[in-house]
mmCIF file of C-alpha atoms in Angstrom:
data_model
loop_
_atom_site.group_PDB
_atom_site.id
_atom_site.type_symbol
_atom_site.label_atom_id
_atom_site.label_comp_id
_atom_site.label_asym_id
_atom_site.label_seq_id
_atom_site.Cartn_x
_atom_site.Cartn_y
_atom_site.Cartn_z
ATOM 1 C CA UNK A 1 50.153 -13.421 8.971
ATOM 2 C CA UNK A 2 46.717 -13.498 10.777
ATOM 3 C CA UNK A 3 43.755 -12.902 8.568
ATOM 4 C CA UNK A 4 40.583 -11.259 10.526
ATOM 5 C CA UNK A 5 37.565 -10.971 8.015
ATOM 6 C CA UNK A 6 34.770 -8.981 9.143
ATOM 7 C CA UNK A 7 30.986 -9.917 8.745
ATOM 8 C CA UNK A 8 28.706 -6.797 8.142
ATOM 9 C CA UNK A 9 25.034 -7.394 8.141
ATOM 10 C CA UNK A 10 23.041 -4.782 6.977
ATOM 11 C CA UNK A 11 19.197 -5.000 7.676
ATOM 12 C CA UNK A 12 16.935 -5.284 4.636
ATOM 13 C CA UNK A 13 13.167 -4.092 4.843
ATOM 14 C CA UNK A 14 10.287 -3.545 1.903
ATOM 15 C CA UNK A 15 8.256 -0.673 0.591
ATOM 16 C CA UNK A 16 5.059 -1.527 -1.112
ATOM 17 C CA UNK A 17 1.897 0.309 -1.571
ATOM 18 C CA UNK A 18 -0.877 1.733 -3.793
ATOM 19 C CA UNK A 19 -0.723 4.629 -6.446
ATOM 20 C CA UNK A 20 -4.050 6.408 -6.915
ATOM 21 C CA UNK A 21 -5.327 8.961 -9.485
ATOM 22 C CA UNK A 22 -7.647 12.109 -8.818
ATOM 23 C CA UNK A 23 -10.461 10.052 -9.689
ATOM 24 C CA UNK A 24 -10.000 7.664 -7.240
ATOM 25 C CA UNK A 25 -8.887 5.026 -9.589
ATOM 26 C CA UNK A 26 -5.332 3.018 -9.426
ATOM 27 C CA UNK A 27 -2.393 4.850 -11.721
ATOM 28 C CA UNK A 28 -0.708 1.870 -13.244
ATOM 29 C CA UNK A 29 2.577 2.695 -15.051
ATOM 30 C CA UNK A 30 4.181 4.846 -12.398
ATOM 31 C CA UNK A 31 7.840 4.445 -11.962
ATOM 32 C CA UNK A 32 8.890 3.755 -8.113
ATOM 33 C CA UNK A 33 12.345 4.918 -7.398
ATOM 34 C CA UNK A 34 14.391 4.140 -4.054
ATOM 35 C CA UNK A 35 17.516 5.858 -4.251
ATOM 36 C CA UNK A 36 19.694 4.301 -0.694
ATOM 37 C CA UNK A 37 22.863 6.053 -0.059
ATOM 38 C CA UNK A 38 25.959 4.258 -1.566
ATOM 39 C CA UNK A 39 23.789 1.914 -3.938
ATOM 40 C CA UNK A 40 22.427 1.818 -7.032
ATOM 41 C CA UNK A 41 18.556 2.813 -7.525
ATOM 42 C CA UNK A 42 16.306 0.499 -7.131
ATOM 43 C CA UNK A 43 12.836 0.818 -9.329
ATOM 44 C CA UNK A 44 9.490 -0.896 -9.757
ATOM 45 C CA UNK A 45 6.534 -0.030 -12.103
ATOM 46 C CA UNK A 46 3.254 -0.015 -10.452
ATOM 47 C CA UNK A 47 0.498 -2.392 -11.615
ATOM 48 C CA UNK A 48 -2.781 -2.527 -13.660
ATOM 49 C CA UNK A 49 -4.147 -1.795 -9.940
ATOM 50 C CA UNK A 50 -1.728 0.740 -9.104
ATOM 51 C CA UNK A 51 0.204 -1.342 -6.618
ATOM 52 C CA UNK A 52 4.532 -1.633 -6.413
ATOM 53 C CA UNK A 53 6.118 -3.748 -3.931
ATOM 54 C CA UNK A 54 10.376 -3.163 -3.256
ATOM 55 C CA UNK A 55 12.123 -5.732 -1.095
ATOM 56 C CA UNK A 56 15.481 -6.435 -0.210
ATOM 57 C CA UNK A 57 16.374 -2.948 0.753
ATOM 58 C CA UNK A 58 18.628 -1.096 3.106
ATOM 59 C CA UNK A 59 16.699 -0.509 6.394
ATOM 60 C CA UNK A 60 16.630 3.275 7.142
ATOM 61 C CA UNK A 61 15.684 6.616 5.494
ATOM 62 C CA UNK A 62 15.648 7.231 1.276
ATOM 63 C CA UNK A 63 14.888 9.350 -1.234
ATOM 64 C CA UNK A 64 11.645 8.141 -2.907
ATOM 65 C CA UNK A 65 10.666 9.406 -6.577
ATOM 66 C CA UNK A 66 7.591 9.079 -8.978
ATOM 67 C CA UNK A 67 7.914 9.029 -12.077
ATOM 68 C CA UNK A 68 5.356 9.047 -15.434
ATOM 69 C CA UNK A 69 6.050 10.478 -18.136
ATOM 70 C CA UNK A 70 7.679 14.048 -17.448
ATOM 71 C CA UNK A 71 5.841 14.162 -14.319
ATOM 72 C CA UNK A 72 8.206 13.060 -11.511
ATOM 73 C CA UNK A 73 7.259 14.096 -7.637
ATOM 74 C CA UNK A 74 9.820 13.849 -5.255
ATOM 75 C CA UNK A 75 9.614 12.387 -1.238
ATOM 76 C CA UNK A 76 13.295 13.619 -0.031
ATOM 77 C CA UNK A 77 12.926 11.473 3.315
ATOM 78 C CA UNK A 78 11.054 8.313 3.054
ATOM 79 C CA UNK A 79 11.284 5.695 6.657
ATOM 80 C CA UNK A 80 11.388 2.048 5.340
ATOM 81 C CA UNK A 81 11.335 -0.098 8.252
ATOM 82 C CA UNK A 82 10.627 -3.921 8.140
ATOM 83 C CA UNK A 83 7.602 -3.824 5.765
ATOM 84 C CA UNK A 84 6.399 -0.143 5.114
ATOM 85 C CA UNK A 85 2.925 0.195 3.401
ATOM 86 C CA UNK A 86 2.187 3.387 1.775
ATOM 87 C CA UNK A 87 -0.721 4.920 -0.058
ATOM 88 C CA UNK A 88 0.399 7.465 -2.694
ATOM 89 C CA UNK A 89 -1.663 9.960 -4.975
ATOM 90 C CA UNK A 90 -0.785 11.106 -8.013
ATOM 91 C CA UNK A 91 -2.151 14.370 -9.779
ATOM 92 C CA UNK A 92 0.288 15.511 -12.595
ATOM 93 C CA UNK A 93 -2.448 18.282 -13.440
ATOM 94 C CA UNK A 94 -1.366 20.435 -11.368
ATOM 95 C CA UNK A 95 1.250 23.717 -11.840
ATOM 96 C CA UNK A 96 3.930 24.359 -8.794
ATOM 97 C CA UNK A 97 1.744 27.328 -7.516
ATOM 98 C CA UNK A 98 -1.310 25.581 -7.734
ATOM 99 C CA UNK A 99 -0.073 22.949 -5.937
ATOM 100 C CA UNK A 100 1.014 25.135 -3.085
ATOM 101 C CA UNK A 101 -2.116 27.221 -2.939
ATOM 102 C CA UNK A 102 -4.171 24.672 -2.343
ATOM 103 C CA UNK A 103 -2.056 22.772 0.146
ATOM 104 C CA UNK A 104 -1.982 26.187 2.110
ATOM 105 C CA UNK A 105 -5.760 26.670 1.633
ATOM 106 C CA UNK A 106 -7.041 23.172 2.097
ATOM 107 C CA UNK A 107 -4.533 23.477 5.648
ATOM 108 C CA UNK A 108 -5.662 26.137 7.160
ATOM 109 C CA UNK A 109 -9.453 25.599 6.424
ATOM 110 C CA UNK A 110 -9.051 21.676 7.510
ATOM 111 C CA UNK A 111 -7.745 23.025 11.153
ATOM 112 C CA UNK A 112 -10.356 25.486 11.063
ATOM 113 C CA UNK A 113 -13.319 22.778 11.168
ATOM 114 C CA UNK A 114 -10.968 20.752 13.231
ATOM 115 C CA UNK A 115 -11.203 23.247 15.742
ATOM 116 C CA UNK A 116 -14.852 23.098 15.341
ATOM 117 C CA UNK A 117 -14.984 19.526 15.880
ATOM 118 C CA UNK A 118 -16.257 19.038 12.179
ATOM 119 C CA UNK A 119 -14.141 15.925 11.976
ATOM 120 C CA UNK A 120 -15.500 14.742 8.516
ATOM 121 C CA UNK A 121 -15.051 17.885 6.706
ATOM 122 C CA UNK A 122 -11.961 18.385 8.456
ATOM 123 C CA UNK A 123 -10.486 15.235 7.124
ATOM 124 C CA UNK A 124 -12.210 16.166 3.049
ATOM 125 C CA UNK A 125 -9.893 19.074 2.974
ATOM 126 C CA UNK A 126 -7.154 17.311 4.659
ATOM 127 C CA UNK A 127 -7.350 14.536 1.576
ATOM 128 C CA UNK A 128 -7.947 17.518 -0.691
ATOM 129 C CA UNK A 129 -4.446 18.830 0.224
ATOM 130 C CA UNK A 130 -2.918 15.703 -0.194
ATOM 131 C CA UNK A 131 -4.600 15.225 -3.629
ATOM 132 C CA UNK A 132 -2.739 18.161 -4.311
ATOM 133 C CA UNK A 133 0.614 17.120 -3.128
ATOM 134 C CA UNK A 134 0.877 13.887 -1.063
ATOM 135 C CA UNK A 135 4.168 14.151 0.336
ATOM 136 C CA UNK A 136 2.997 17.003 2.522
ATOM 137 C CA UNK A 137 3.410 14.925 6.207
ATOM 138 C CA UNK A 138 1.578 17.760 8.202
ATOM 139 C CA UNK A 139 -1.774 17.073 5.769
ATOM 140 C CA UNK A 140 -1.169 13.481 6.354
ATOM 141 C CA UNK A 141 -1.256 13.843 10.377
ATOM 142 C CA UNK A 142 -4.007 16.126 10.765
ATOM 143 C CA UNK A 143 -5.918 13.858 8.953
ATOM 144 C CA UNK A 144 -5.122 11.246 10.839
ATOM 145 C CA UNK A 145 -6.533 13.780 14.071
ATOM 146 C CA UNK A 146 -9.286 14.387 12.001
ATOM 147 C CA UNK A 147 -10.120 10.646 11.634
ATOM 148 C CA UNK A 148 -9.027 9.482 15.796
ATOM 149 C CA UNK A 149 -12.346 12.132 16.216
ATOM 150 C CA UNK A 150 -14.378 10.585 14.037
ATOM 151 C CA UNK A 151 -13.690 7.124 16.181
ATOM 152 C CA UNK A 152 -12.200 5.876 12.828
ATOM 153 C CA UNK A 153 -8.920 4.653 15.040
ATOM 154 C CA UNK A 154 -7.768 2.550 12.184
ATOM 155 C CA UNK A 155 -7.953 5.186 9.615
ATOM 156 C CA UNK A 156 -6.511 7.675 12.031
ATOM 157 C CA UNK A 157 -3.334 4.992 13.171
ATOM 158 C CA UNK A 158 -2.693 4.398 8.745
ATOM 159 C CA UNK A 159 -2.758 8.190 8.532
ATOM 160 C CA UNK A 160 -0.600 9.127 11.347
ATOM 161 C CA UNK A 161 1.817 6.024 10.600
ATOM 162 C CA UNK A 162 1.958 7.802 6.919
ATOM 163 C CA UNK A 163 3.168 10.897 8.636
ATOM 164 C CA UNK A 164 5.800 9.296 10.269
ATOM 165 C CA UNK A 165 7.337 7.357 7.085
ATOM 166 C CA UNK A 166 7.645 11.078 5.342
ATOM 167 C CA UNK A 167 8.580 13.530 8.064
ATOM 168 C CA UNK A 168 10.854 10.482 10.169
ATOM 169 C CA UNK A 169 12.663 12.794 12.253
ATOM 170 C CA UNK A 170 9.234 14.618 13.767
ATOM 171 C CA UNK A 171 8.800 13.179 16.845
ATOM 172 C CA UNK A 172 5.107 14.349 17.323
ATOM 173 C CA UNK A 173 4.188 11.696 14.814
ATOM 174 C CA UNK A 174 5.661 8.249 16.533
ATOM 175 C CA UNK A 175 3.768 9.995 19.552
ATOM 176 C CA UNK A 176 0.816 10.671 18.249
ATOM 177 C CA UNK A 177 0.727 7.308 16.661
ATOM 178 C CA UNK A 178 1.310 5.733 20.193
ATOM 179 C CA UNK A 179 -1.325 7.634 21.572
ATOM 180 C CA UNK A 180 -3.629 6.381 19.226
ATOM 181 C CA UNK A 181 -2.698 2.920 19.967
ATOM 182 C CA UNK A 182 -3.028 3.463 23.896
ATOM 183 C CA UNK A 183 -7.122 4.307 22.581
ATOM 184 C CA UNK A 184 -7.104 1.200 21.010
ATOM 185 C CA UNK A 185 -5.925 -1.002 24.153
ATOM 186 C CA UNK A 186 -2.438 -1.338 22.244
ATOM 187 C CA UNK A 187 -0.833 -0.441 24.871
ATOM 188 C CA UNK A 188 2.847 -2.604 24.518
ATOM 189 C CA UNK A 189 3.007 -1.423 21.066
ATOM 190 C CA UNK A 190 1.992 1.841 22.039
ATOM 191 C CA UNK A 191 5.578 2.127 24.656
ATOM 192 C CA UNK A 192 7.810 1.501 21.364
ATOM 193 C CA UNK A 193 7.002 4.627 19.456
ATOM 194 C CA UNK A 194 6.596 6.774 22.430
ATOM 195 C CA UNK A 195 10.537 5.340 23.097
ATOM 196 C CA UNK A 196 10.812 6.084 19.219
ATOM 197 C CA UNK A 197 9.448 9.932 19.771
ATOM 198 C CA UNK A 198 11.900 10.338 22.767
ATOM 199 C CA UNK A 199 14.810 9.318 20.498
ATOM 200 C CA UNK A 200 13.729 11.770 17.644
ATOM 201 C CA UNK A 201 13.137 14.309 20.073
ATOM 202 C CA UNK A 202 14.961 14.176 23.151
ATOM 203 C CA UNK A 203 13.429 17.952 24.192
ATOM 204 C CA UNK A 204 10.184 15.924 24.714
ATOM 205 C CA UNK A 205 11.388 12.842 26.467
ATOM 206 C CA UNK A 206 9.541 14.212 29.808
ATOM 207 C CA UNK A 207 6.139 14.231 28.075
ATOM 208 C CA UNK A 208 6.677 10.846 26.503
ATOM 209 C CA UNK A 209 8.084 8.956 29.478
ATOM 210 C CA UNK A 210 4.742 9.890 30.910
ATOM 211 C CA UNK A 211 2.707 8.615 28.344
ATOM 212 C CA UNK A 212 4.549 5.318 28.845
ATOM 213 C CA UNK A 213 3.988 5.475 32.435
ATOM 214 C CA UNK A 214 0.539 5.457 31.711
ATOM 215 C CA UNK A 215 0.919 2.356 29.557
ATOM 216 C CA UNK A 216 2.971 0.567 31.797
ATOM 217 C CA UNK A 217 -0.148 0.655 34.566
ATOM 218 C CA UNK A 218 -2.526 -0.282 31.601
ATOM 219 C CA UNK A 219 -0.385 -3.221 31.484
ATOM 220 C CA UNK A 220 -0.215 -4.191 35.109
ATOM 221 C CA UNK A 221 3.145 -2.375 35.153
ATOM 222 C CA UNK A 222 2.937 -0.754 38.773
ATOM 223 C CA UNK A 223 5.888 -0.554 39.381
ATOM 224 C CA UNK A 224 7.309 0.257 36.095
ATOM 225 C CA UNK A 225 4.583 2.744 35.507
ATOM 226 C CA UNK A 226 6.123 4.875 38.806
ATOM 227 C CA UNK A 227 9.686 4.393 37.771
ATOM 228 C CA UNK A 228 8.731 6.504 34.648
ATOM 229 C CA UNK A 229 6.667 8.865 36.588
ATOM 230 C CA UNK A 230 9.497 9.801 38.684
ATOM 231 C CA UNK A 231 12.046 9.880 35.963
ATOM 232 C CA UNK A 232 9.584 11.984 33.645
ATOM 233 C CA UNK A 233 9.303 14.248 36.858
ATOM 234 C CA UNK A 234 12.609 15.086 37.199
ATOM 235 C CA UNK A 235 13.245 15.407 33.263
ATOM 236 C CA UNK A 236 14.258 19.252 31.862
#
């Protein structure tokens, strides 16, 4: 009797990060809770400065949970990918409905001086949303727009990239992140998450085959660049 065995290799990435209170200061003593599908939990405590680091775990998209306490704040969909960094806040003040009010408020008033071009206020009440609740990805990338027009590229790419890791199935954010790399002359790095945005959201793939046109001529790509122009041309 022939014996085949079967090799499955599963690829293992990281989550670390930083915890912070409303004051600003690290949270040490916060439980962090990866919860993969098919394996057991896997938990760290953050430190005196409010760090956690997980390794070894499944490449892909978990549950993520905080816990103090009888505080615990849930992040249903959570993209760990090769090393993801994360900052966190933590504000166990607050009720349900406060919460939500002033996500909604802090929202809506952030686009407002967004609109306005009142990129540093913009991005206060962006952070004073996320205070609030900091799993809320849509706070997370208009603060990273609200940074990109402040010329703070680097705060703008961590914010955006922070989108990304809790919405990972909105492809706006892998393209907005690529667009802020394509600012900052990134522009190879910039083609794999507009290829990442295309796969998320296939509706788009004409928009973001020219945006990697326009990185492929940024690279000395002629020909390249024109091979996506005409295929993003004649996209639905």
């Amino acid at each position: 009797m022939e014996i085949i065995a079967a090799t499955v290799v599963i690829a293992l990435a990281g989550l670390s990060g930083v915890v912070r209170a409303p004051s600003g200061l690290p949270e040490s003593g916060v439980t962090v809770e990866v919860a993969p599908m098919g394996a057991e939990p896997v938990t760290v405590v953050t430190d005196a400065e409010g760090r956690f680091t997980l390794s070894g775990l499944p490449d892909g998209v978990h549950p993520v949970r905080l816990r103090k306490g009888r505080t615990v704040v849930e992040l249903p969909e959570v993209a760990v990918h090769e090393n993801a960094e994360v900052l966190l806040f933590w504000n166990p003040a607050l009720t349900a409905d406060v919460r939500g009010a002033i996500v909604a408020d802090a929202f809506q008033t952030g686009t407002e001086l967004l609109s306005q071009a009142r990129y540093d206020d913009a991005a206060q009440e962006f952070l004073r949303g996320l205070w609030a609740d900091t799993a809320q990805s849509s706070l997370w990338a208009s603060l990273g727009l609200a940074h990109v027009g402040a010329a703070r590229l680097e705060d703008g790419l961590f914010a955006t990239r922070m989108a990304m890791t809790l919405s990972p199935r909105e492809g706006a954010y892998p393209n907005n992140v690529g667009s802020i790399l394509f600012r900052m002359g990134r522009h190879a790095e910039a083609i794999a998450y507009y290829e990442r945005a295309a796969q998320v959201n296939p509706g788009g793939r004409g928009l973001y085959l020219f945006n990697i046109a326009a990185c492929q001529y940024a690279l000395g790509r002629a020909e390249d660049a024109v091979r996506c122009y005409r295929e993003a041309s004649s996209d639905p």
